[in-house]
Every structure is written in C-alpha cells, then in structure tokens.
Coordinates of C-alpha atoms and ligand atoms in Angstrom, one line a residue:
X110 CA 74.8 3.1 -24.2
X111 CA 74.3 0.7 -21.3
X112 CA 70.7 0.0 -20.7
X113 CA 68.6 -1.9 -18.1
X114 CA 65.2 -2.8 -19.5
X115 CA 62.6 -4.0 -17.0
X116 CA 59.9 -6.3 -18.3
X117 CA 56.7 -5.9 -16.1
X118 CA 54.9 -8.6 -18.1
X119 CA 57.6 -11.1 -17.1
X120 CA 57.1 -10.1 -13.4
X121 CA 53.3 -10.6 -13.7
X122 CA 53.9 -14.0 -15.4
X123 CA 56.3 -15.0 -12.6
X124 CA 53.8 -13.9 -10.0
X125 CA 51.2 -16.1 -11.7
X126 CA 53.6 -19.0 -11.5
X127 CA 53.9 -18.5 -7.7
X128 CA 50.1 -18.4 -7.5
X129 CA 49.9 -21.7 -9.4
X130 CA 52.5 -23.2 -7.0
X131 CA 50.7 -21.9 -3.9
X132 CA 47.0 -21.4 -4.9
X133 CA 45.7 -21.5 -1.3
X134 CA 48.1 -18.9 0.1
X135 CA 48.3 -15.1 0.0
X136 CA 51.4 -13.7 -1.6
X137 CA 53.7 -11.1 0.1
X138 CA 55.8 -10.1 -2.9
X139 CA 59.3 -9.1 -1.8
X140 CA 60.4 -5.8 -3.2
X141 CA 63.2 -4.9 -0.8
X142 CA 66.4 -3.4 -2.0
X143 CA 64.7 -1.5 -4.8
X144 CA 62.8 -4.6 -5.9
X145 CA 66.0 -6.7 -6.2
X146 CA 67.6 -3.9 -8.3
X147 CA 64.7 -3.7 -10.8
X148 CA 63.3 -0.4 -9.5
X149 CA 60.4 -0.5 -7.2
X150 CA 58.4 2.1 -9.2
X151 CA 58.7 -0.1 -12.3
X152 CA 57.8 -3.3 -10.5
X153 CA 54.8 -2.3 -8.3
X154 CA 52.2 -2.0 -11.1
X155 CA 53.2 -5.5 -12.3
X156 CA 52.5 -6.9 -8.8
X157 CA 49.0 -5.5 -8.4
X158 CA 47.6 -9.0 -8.0
X159 CA 49.8 -9.7 -5.1
X160 CA 48.2 -9.5 -1.6
X161 CA 51.0 -7.5 -0.2
X162 CA 54.6 -6.5 -0.6
X163 CA 57.6 -7.1 1.7
X164 CA 60.4 -4.6 2.4
X165 CA 63.4 -4.4 4.7
X166 CA 63.4 -0.8 5.9
X167 CA 60.8 1.8 6.9
X168 CA 62.2 4.0 4.1
X169 CA 61.3 1.4 1.5
X170 CA 57.9 1.0 3.1
X171 CA 57.2 4.7 2.9
X172 CA 58.4 4.9 -0.7
X173 CA 56.0 2.2 -1.7
X174 CA 53.1 4.1 0.0
X175 CA 54.2 7.2 -1.8
X176 CA 54.1 5.3 -5.1
X177 CA 50.4 4.5 -4.3
X178 CA 50.7 0.9 -2.9
X179 CA 47.6 0.7 -0.7
X180 CA 47.6 -2.9 0.2
X181 CA 49.6 -4.8 2.9
X182 CA 53.2 -3.8 3.4
X183 CA 55.2 -6.2 5.6
X184 CA 58.3 -4.7 7.2
X185 CA 60.4 -7.9 7.5
X186 CA 62.9 -6.7 10.1
X187 CA 60.3 -4.7 11.9
X188 CA 60.7 -1.2 13.3
X189 CA 64.3 -0.3 14.5
X190 CA 63.1 2.3 17.0
X191 CA 60.0 3.3 18.9
X192 CA 59.7 6.3 16.6
X193 CA 59.7 3.9 13.6
X194 CA 57.0 1.9 15.2
X195 CA 54.9 5.1 15.5
X196 CA 55.6 5.9 11.8
X197 CA 54.6 2.3 10.9
X198 CA 51.2 3.0 12.6
X199 CA 50.8 6.3 10.8
X200 CA 51.3 4.5 7.4
X201 CA 49.5 1.3 8.1
X202 CA 52.5 -0.9 7.9
X203 CA 52.6 -4.4 9.3
X204 CA 55.8 -5.2 11.2
X205 CA 57.8 -8.2 12.1
X206 CA 58.4 -8.4 15.8
X207 CA 61.5 -10.4 16.4
X208 CA 62.9 -9.2 19.7
X209 CA 61.8 -7.8 23.1
X210 CA 62.3 -4.1 22.4
X211 CA 59.9 -4.4 19.5
X212 CA 57.4 -6.3 21.6
X213 CA 57.5 -3.4 24.2
X214 CA 57.0 -0.7 21.6
X215 CA 54.0 -2.7 20.3
X216 CA 52.5 -3.2 23.8
X217 CA 53.1 0.4 24.8
X218 CA 51.6 1.9 21.6
X219 CA 48.7 -0.2 20.3
X220 CA 47.4 1.1 17.0
X221 CA 43.7 1.7 16.4
X222 CA 41.6 -1.4 15.8
X223 CA 41.2 -0.8 12.0
X224 CA 45.0 -0.2 11.5
X225 CA 47.0 -2.6 9.3
X226 CA 49.7 -2.4 12.0
X227 CA 47.4 -4.5 14.3
X228 CA 48.6 -7.4 12.2
X229 CA 52.1 -8.4 13.4
X230 CA 54.5 -11.0 11.9
X231 CA 55.9 -12.8 15.0
X232 CA 59.3 -14.1 14.1
X233 CA 60.3 -17.5 15.4
X234 CA 64.0 -18.5 15.2
X235 CA 63.7 -22.1 13.9
X236 CA 67.4 -22.5 13.0
X237 CA 68.6 -19.6 10.8
X238 CA 69.9 -17.9 14.0
X239 CA 69.6 -14.3 12.8
X240 CA 66.3 -12.9 13.9
X241 CA 63.6 -14.2 16.1
X242 CA 62.4 -15.5 19.5
X243 CA 63.0 -19.0 20.7
X244 CA 59.9 -21.2 21.2
X245 CA 59.3 -20.1 24.8
X246 CA 59.8 -16.4 23.8
X247 CA 57.3 -16.7 20.9
X248 CA 54.7 -18.3 23.1
X249 CA 55.0 -15.5 25.7
X250 CA 55.1 -12.7 23.1
X251 CA 52.1 -14.2 21.3
X252 CA 50.0 -14.3 24.4
X253 CA 50.8 -10.7 25.3
X254 CA 50.2 -9.4 21.7
X255 CA 47.0 -11.3 21.4
X256 CA 45.7 -9.9 24.7
X257 CA 46.6 -6.4 23.5
X258 CA 44.4 -6.9 20.4
X259 CA 46.9 -7.9 17.8
X260 CA 46.3 -10.4 15.0
X261 CA 49.3 -12.7 14.6
X262 CA 51.1 -14.3 11.7
X263 CA 53.8 -16.7 13.0
X264 CA 56.8 -16.4 10.6
X265 CA 60.2 -17.9 10.1
X266 CA 62.8 -18.0 7.4
X267 CA 64.5 -21.0 5.8
X268 CA 68.3 -21.2 5.8
X269 CA 68.6 -23.8 3.1
X270 CA 65.3 -24.0 1.2
X271 CA 67.2 -23.9 -2.1
X272 CA 68.5 -27.4 -1.3
X273 CA 65.5 -29.5 -0.6
X274 CA 67.5 -32.3 1.0
X275 CA 69.4 -30.2 3.5
X276 CA 68.7 -31.7 7.0
X277 CA 67.9 -28.3 8.6
X278 CA 64.8 -27.9 6.4
X279 CA 62.9 -30.7 8.1
X280 CA 64.0 -29.4 11.6
X281 CA 62.8 -25.9 10.7
X282 CA 59.5 -27.2 9.4
X283 CA 58.9 -29.4 12.4
X284 CA 59.7 -26.6 14.9
X285 CA 57.5 -24.1 13.0
X286 CA 54.6 -26.6 12.7
X287 CA 54.8 -27.5 16.4
X288 CA 54.7 -23.9 17.6
X289 CA 52.0 -22.9 15.2
X290 CA 49.8 -25.8 16.4
X291 CA 50.4 -24.9 20.0
X292 CA 49.6 -21.2 19.4
X293 CA 46.4 -22.1 17.6
X294 CA 45.4 -24.4 20.5
X295 CA 46.4 -22.1 23.4
X296 CA 46.4 -18.5 22.2
X297 CA 44.0 -18.2 19.2
X298 CA 42.8 -20.4 16.5
X299 CA 43.1 -17.4 14.2
X300 CA 46.9 -17.3 14.3
X301 CA 48.2 -17.5 10.7
X302 CA 51.5 -18.9 9.4
X303 CA 54.2 -17.8 6.9
X304 CA 57.2 -20.0 6.2
X305 CA 58.2 -20.0 2.6
X306 CA 60.4 -17.8 0.5
X307 CA 60.7 -18.5 -3.2
X308 CA 62.7 -21.7 -2.7
X309 CA 60.4 -22.9 0.0
X310 CA 57.4 -22.2 -2.3
X311 CA 58.9 -24.4 -5.0
X312 CA 60.3 -27.2 -2.7
X313 CA 57.8 -27.5 0.1
X314 CA 54.3 -27.3 -1.3
X315 CA 52.8 -29.0 1.8
X316 CA 54.0 -26.1 4.0
X317 CA 52.8 -23.0 2.2
X318 CA 50.5 -22.0 5.1
X319 CA 48.6 -18.6 4.9
X320 CA 51.3 -16.4 3.3
X321 CA 54.2 -17.2 1.0
X322 CA 56.9 -14.6 0.7
X323 CA 58.5 -15.0 -2.8
X324 CA 61.3 -12.7 -3.9
X325 CA 63.9 -13.8 -6.5
X326 CA 61.4 -16.0 -8.3
X327 CA 59.3 -12.9 -9.2
X328 CA 62.3 -11.5 -11.1
X329 CA 62.8 -14.7 -13.1
X330 CA 65.7 -16.4 -11.4
X331 CA 65.6 -20.0 -10.2
X332 CA 65.5 -20.1 -6.4
X333 CA 66.5 -23.8 -6.2
X334 CA 69.7 -25.7 -7.0
X335 CA 68.3 -28.5 -9.0
X336 CA 66.0 -26.7 -11.5
X337 CA 66.7 -23.9 -13.9
X338 CA 64.5 -20.8 -14.4
X339 CA 63.5 -22.3 -17.7
X340 CA 62.4 -25.6 -16.1
X341 CA 60.3 -23.6 -13.7
X342 CA 58.8 -21.6 -16.6
X343 CA 60.1 -18.3 -15.3
X344 CA 60.8 -15.3 -17.4
X345 CA 63.7 -13.0 -16.7
X346 CA 62.4 -9.5 -15.7
X347 CA 65.5 -7.7 -16.7
X348 CA 67.6 -7.2 -19.9
X349 CA 71.0 -5.7 -19.2
X350 CA 72.6 -4.6 -22.4
X351 CA 75.4 -2.4 -23.8
X352 CA 77.0 -1.9 -27.2
X353 CA 80.2 -2.5 -29.1
X354 CA 82.2 0.7 -29.3
X355 CA 85.4 -0.5 -30.9
X356 CA 86.9 -3.5 -32.8
X357 CA 90.5 -4.9 -32.8
X358 CA 92.4 -7.8 -34.1
X359 CA 94.8 -9.0 -31.5
X360 CA 97.8 -10.9 -32.8
X361 CA 98.7 -14.4 -31.6
X362 CA 100.7 -14.3 -28.3
X363 CA 99.5 -10.7 -27.5
X364 CA 97.7 -10.1 -24.2
X365 CA 94.5 -8.2 -23.5
X366 CA 93.6 -5.8 -20.7
X367 CA 94.8 -5.1 -17.2
X368 CA 97.2 -7.6 -15.9
X369 CA 97.7 -9.0 -19.4
X370 CA 95.9 -12.2 -18.2
X371 CA 94.4 -13.3 -21.4
X372 CA 96.8 -14.2 -24.1
X373 CA 95.6 -14.8 -27.7
X374 CA 96.4 -18.4 -28.9
X375 CA 95.9 -17.2 -32.5
X376 CA 95.1 -13.9 -34.2
X377 CA 91.7 -13.0 -32.7
X378 CA 89.0 -10.6 -33.7
X379 CA 87.9 -8.8 -30.5
X380 CA 85.3 -6.2 -29.7
X381 CA 85.1 -3.7 -26.9
X382 CA 81.8 -3.5 -25.1
X383 CA 80.9 -0.4 -23.1
X384 CA 80.1 -2.0 -19.7
X385 CA 82.2 -2.8 -16.7
X386 CA 82.1 -3.1 -12.9
X387 CA 81.2 0.6 -12.7
X388 CA 77.8 -0.5 -14.1
X389 CA 77.5 -3.5 -11.9
X390 CA 78.9 -6.2 -14.3
X391 CA 80.9 -8.5 -12.0
X392 CA 84.7 -7.8 -12.1
X393 CA 85.7 -11.4 -11.7
X394 CA 84.1 -13.9 -14.1
X395 CA 85.2 -17.4 -15.1
X396 CA 86.4 -18.3 -18.6
X397 CA 82.9 -19.6 -19.4
X398 CA 81.2 -16.1 -19.1
X399 CA 79.7 -14.9 -22.3
X400 CA 77.6 -12.2 -23.8
X401 CA 75.2 -12.4 -26.7
X402 CA 75.8 -10.2 -29.7
X403 CA 72.5 -9.4 -31.4
X404 CA 72.0 -9.9 -35.1
X405 CA 68.8 -7.9 -35.2
X406 CA 67.1 -5.2 -33.4
X407 CA 65.6 -7.5 -30.9
X408 CA 66.7 -9.9 -28.2
X409 CA 65.7 -13.1 -29.8
X410 CA 68.4 -15.5 -28.8
X411 CA 68.1 -17.5 -32.1
X412 CA 69.5 -14.4 -33.8
X413 CA 72.4 -13.8 -31.5
X414 CA 76.0 -14.9 -31.2
X415 CA 77.4 -16.0 -27.9
X416 CA 80.9 -14.4 -27.4
X417 CA 83.3 -15.2 -24.6
X418 CA 84.3 -12.4 -22.2
X419 CA 88.1 -12.3 -22.4
X420 CA 90.7 -10.4 -20.3
X421 CA 89.9 -8.6 -17.1
X422 CA 86.6 -6.8 -16.7
X423 CA 87.4 -3.1 -16.2
X424 CA 85.3 -0.2 -14.8
X425 CA 83.9 0.9 -18.1
X426 CA 84.7 -1.9 -20.6
X427 CA 84.9 -5.5 -21.3
X428 CA 86.5 -7.3 -24.3
X429 CA 84.8 -10.1 -26.1
X430 CA 85.9 -12.6 -28.7
X431 CA 83.9 -12.0 -31.9
X432 CA 86.0 -14.4 -34.1
X433 CA 83.0 -16.6 -34.8
X434 CA 80.6 -13.9 -36.0
X435 CA 80.3 -13.8 -39.8
X436 CA 82.6 -11.0 -41.1
X437 CA 79.8 -9.5 -43.2
X438 CA 77.9 -8.4 -40.0
X439 CA 78.9 -4.9 -39.1
X440 CA 79.7 -4.9 -35.4
X441 CA 80.3 -1.3 -34.4
X442 CA 77.5 0.0 -32.2
X443 CA 75.8 -3.4 -32.2
X444 CA 73.8 -4.3 -29.2
X445 CA 75.2 -6.8 -26.7
X446 CA 73.1 -8.7 -24.1
X447 CA 75.0 -9.0 -20.8
X448 CA 72.1 -10.9 -19.2
X449 CA 68.5 -11.5 -20.1
X450 CA 67.2 -14.5 -21.9
X451 CA 70.7 -15.6 -22.8
X452 CA 72.9 -15.5 -21.0
X453 CA 70.6 -15.8 -18.0
X454 CA 71.6 -13.8 -14.9
X455 CA 71.8 -17.1 -13.1
X456 CA 74.5 -18.2 -15.5
X457 CA 76.6 -15.0 -15.0
X458 CA 76.1 -15.3 -11.3
X459 CA 77.5 -18.8 -11.3
X460 CA 80.4 -17.7 -13.5
X461 CA 81.0 -14.9 -11.0
X462 CA 80.9 -17.3 -8.1
X463 CA 77.9 -15.5 -6.6
X464 CA 74.1 -15.5 -6.7
X465 CA 71.7 -13.6 -9.1
X466 CA 70.4 -11.6 -6.1
X467 CA 73.8 -9.9 -5.6
X468 CA 74.3 -9.1 -9.3
X469 CA 70.8 -7.6 -9.6
X470 CA 71.0 -5.5 -6.4
X471 CA 74.4 -4.1 -7.1
X472 CA 73.7 -2.5 -10.5
X473 CA 74.9 1.0 -10.4
X474 CA 73.0 4.2 -11.4
X475 CA 75.0 4.6 -14.6
X476 CA 73.0 2.3 -17.0
X477 CA 69.9 4.1 -18.4
X478 CA 66.7 2.5 -17.3
X479 CA 63.7 1.7 -19.4
X480 CA 60.7 -0.6 -19.6
X481 CA 59.7 -3.1 -22.3
Ligands
LIG677 C1 62.0 -12.7 5.6 C2 62.2 -12.9 4.2 N1 61.2 -13.5 3.5 C3 61.3 -13.8 2.2 C4 62.4 -13.4 1.4 C5 62.5 -13.7 0.0 O1 63.5 -14.5 -0.3 P1 63.7 -15.1 -1.8 O2 64.2 -13.9 -2.6 O3 64.8 -16.1 -1.7 O4 62.5 -15.6 -2.2 C6 63.5 -12.7 2.1 C7 64.7 -12.4 1.4 O5 65.8 -12.5 1.8 C8 63.3 -12.5 3.5 O6 64.3 -11.9 4.2

C-alpha cells in the first residue's frame, strides 16, 4: 500500500509562521497545481485564515469556488482569452494583467463595482523576464485601469529570492519600489503592492508590502538555500509512505535491479519496498538517498531506521539495505517513510537533483490519499 497522508494542522501551522514573518501583510496562499500536489480539497480548510488563494489557471480557480472558497482568488497568469475574462467576472476572480490583450479585455468589459474582479494585479517585469509590462507599460496600463474604475495591486515575481545575496534581488526591489512610489504619486495613493513569494517573505522582511504570496513554505519545505525547514520551524504537510513486500539476502558481488548498477560489497540483507517512479518517487537518486523503516505504528523518527535506497528505482519498487535493522524486528509489511519528517522531502529533492516543488507536484494518482 502506498499512501500519501496530508496533515492540515501542519499547513495551518506553516500559515501561522508566514503570518508571524509578515504580520502587516495579507496572505495570498498559493494552491496552484493541486496545492503543490497535496490536493486542493484537503488543503483549503487548513487555509481558512489566509486572506486569499492564488492559482495558475481558471480551471483551478473554478474548482476552488466549487469547493466553497468564498474569499479572494488571484489568477496569477490572468485570463488567457476574452471568454476567460468574462468567466472570471462571473466567479469573482481577481486577475493578473500582464500584457496588452488582457488590458483590452479588462477595459472593454468592466465588471460591476462590487465585483472582486475590479481588483487587478498589474504585473511589472522587474527582471524575471517571463510575464509583465516594462515600467512605461505599467504606468500607462495603470492609468487606463484606474480611470476605468479598477483597484490596483502592483505585483512582480522574484527570480532569485531563495538566495538573499543574488544581485538581481536588489535590482528587482529597487525597480518595484520606484514604480510603486510613482504610481501612488501620479495615479492613486490607493495602489497596493505585492512582491514576495515564500523566499521573499523569509529573506526580505522590509519589502512585504500589502500582500505576500507564499507557496512552498505552506507545505513545510524551506524556500531558501541557507536555512532548513526545521530552522524555520516549518512542519512537513505530507507523509509519503509505502511498505516492505519482500526480503532477500544478496550475496557479496551480486548486483541488484535494472542495469545491475549496485553491487553488494558483502552479503547484504535487503528489502523490497512497494513504491517507484510510477508513484512519483524520483527515478534517479544519489547514493545518499534513504527511507525510514518504522519500528512502531507511528512516524516518530526516534523509532525508525534510516535505510539506503540501493540499485535503480523501478516503476513499482525500490530496494533498500536493511542490514542495520535488528534481526528480531519482523520486516514484512512494515511501513516505510519515503518522505515526511525524515527523510524530509527537501533532502530527497536534493538527492534527486531537483526541488521539492517538482517531487510534490508530480506524485501520481496511484498512491492512496488520506488525512492525518
Ligand atoms: C506569481 C507567483 N507568486 C507566488 C508564487 C509562490 O512561490 P513559492 O512557492 O516559491 O512561494 C508563485 C509560484 O511559483 C508564483 O508564480
């Protein structure tokens, strides 16, 4: 049985950590890509103290409305067509406006005065060079939108907020601050600002402005390169587990798995765990990757044994080295933590040469899902 257990209390705890970091700002909790793989239905109730949620597609926005989310929804890439703009109005969704077609849809079809779609997130390209107007374009769009009755939130996205010392951060902050000041002086003193994702929220406390937009931090991963999740007092919101389904002793000099890449240096007790890349466990992990074999019916890491993942990860199974587990402990069907408290998903991501975001988002539909 492979199982993904979502921990709503951990998400609420992490949201409170964000609120402690940014006490003056509203929180747009990012739940795009099915709440970073956690399942939006499981996550929304844990976020009821957020001021809004952020999604990437209209479909995600409509799903959140269907699930009963009645506060702000921010569509962070905005409407893709004029028809989507109309649907956004019908469902009270606040959109990013990042290019001229979206500006025209907004000016041609102004929502009623009490509609949440009257609030637009005007995207300024401060250096990421994906979405957004340049400084001149932002000023012009802001004037037109303000005259048409829209309330504005100037927004941008950091390219390197995880690394506080990256030189682009200061440039992005400067550009953002300059344009926000100018907008407030020349268009409306009411223009709001939103600059920080999770990493920005941790690293740039002077620049939280009116809305922060945390994502990965809510799910318990560290967003920055120099502090662990534990150091930031975050709790992992997901336990990914499987079980031991067979045991072997592999003789010295014999190889394990596809490609016969792992060769036993001595006789080695191994266990087969029922998980693989077909579930979303990364196919390529370094020699340091490990799982925790649980010595009790709980996930307390003090009662668990770290066991190295050996041989190639296959679609449905991995092999682990259980030589160091006391022989008296029966292992068949025993629970194995792939990520959770230990190992943390951040560790497995680094062993897989990727980021936790990717591992969380690419979990497949095969593991059973449950909540703690
Ligand atoms: C516009 C925007 N804001 C905020 C976030 C949240 O980022 P993070 O998960 O790094 O906090 C994202 C995610 O990529 C985003 O695209």
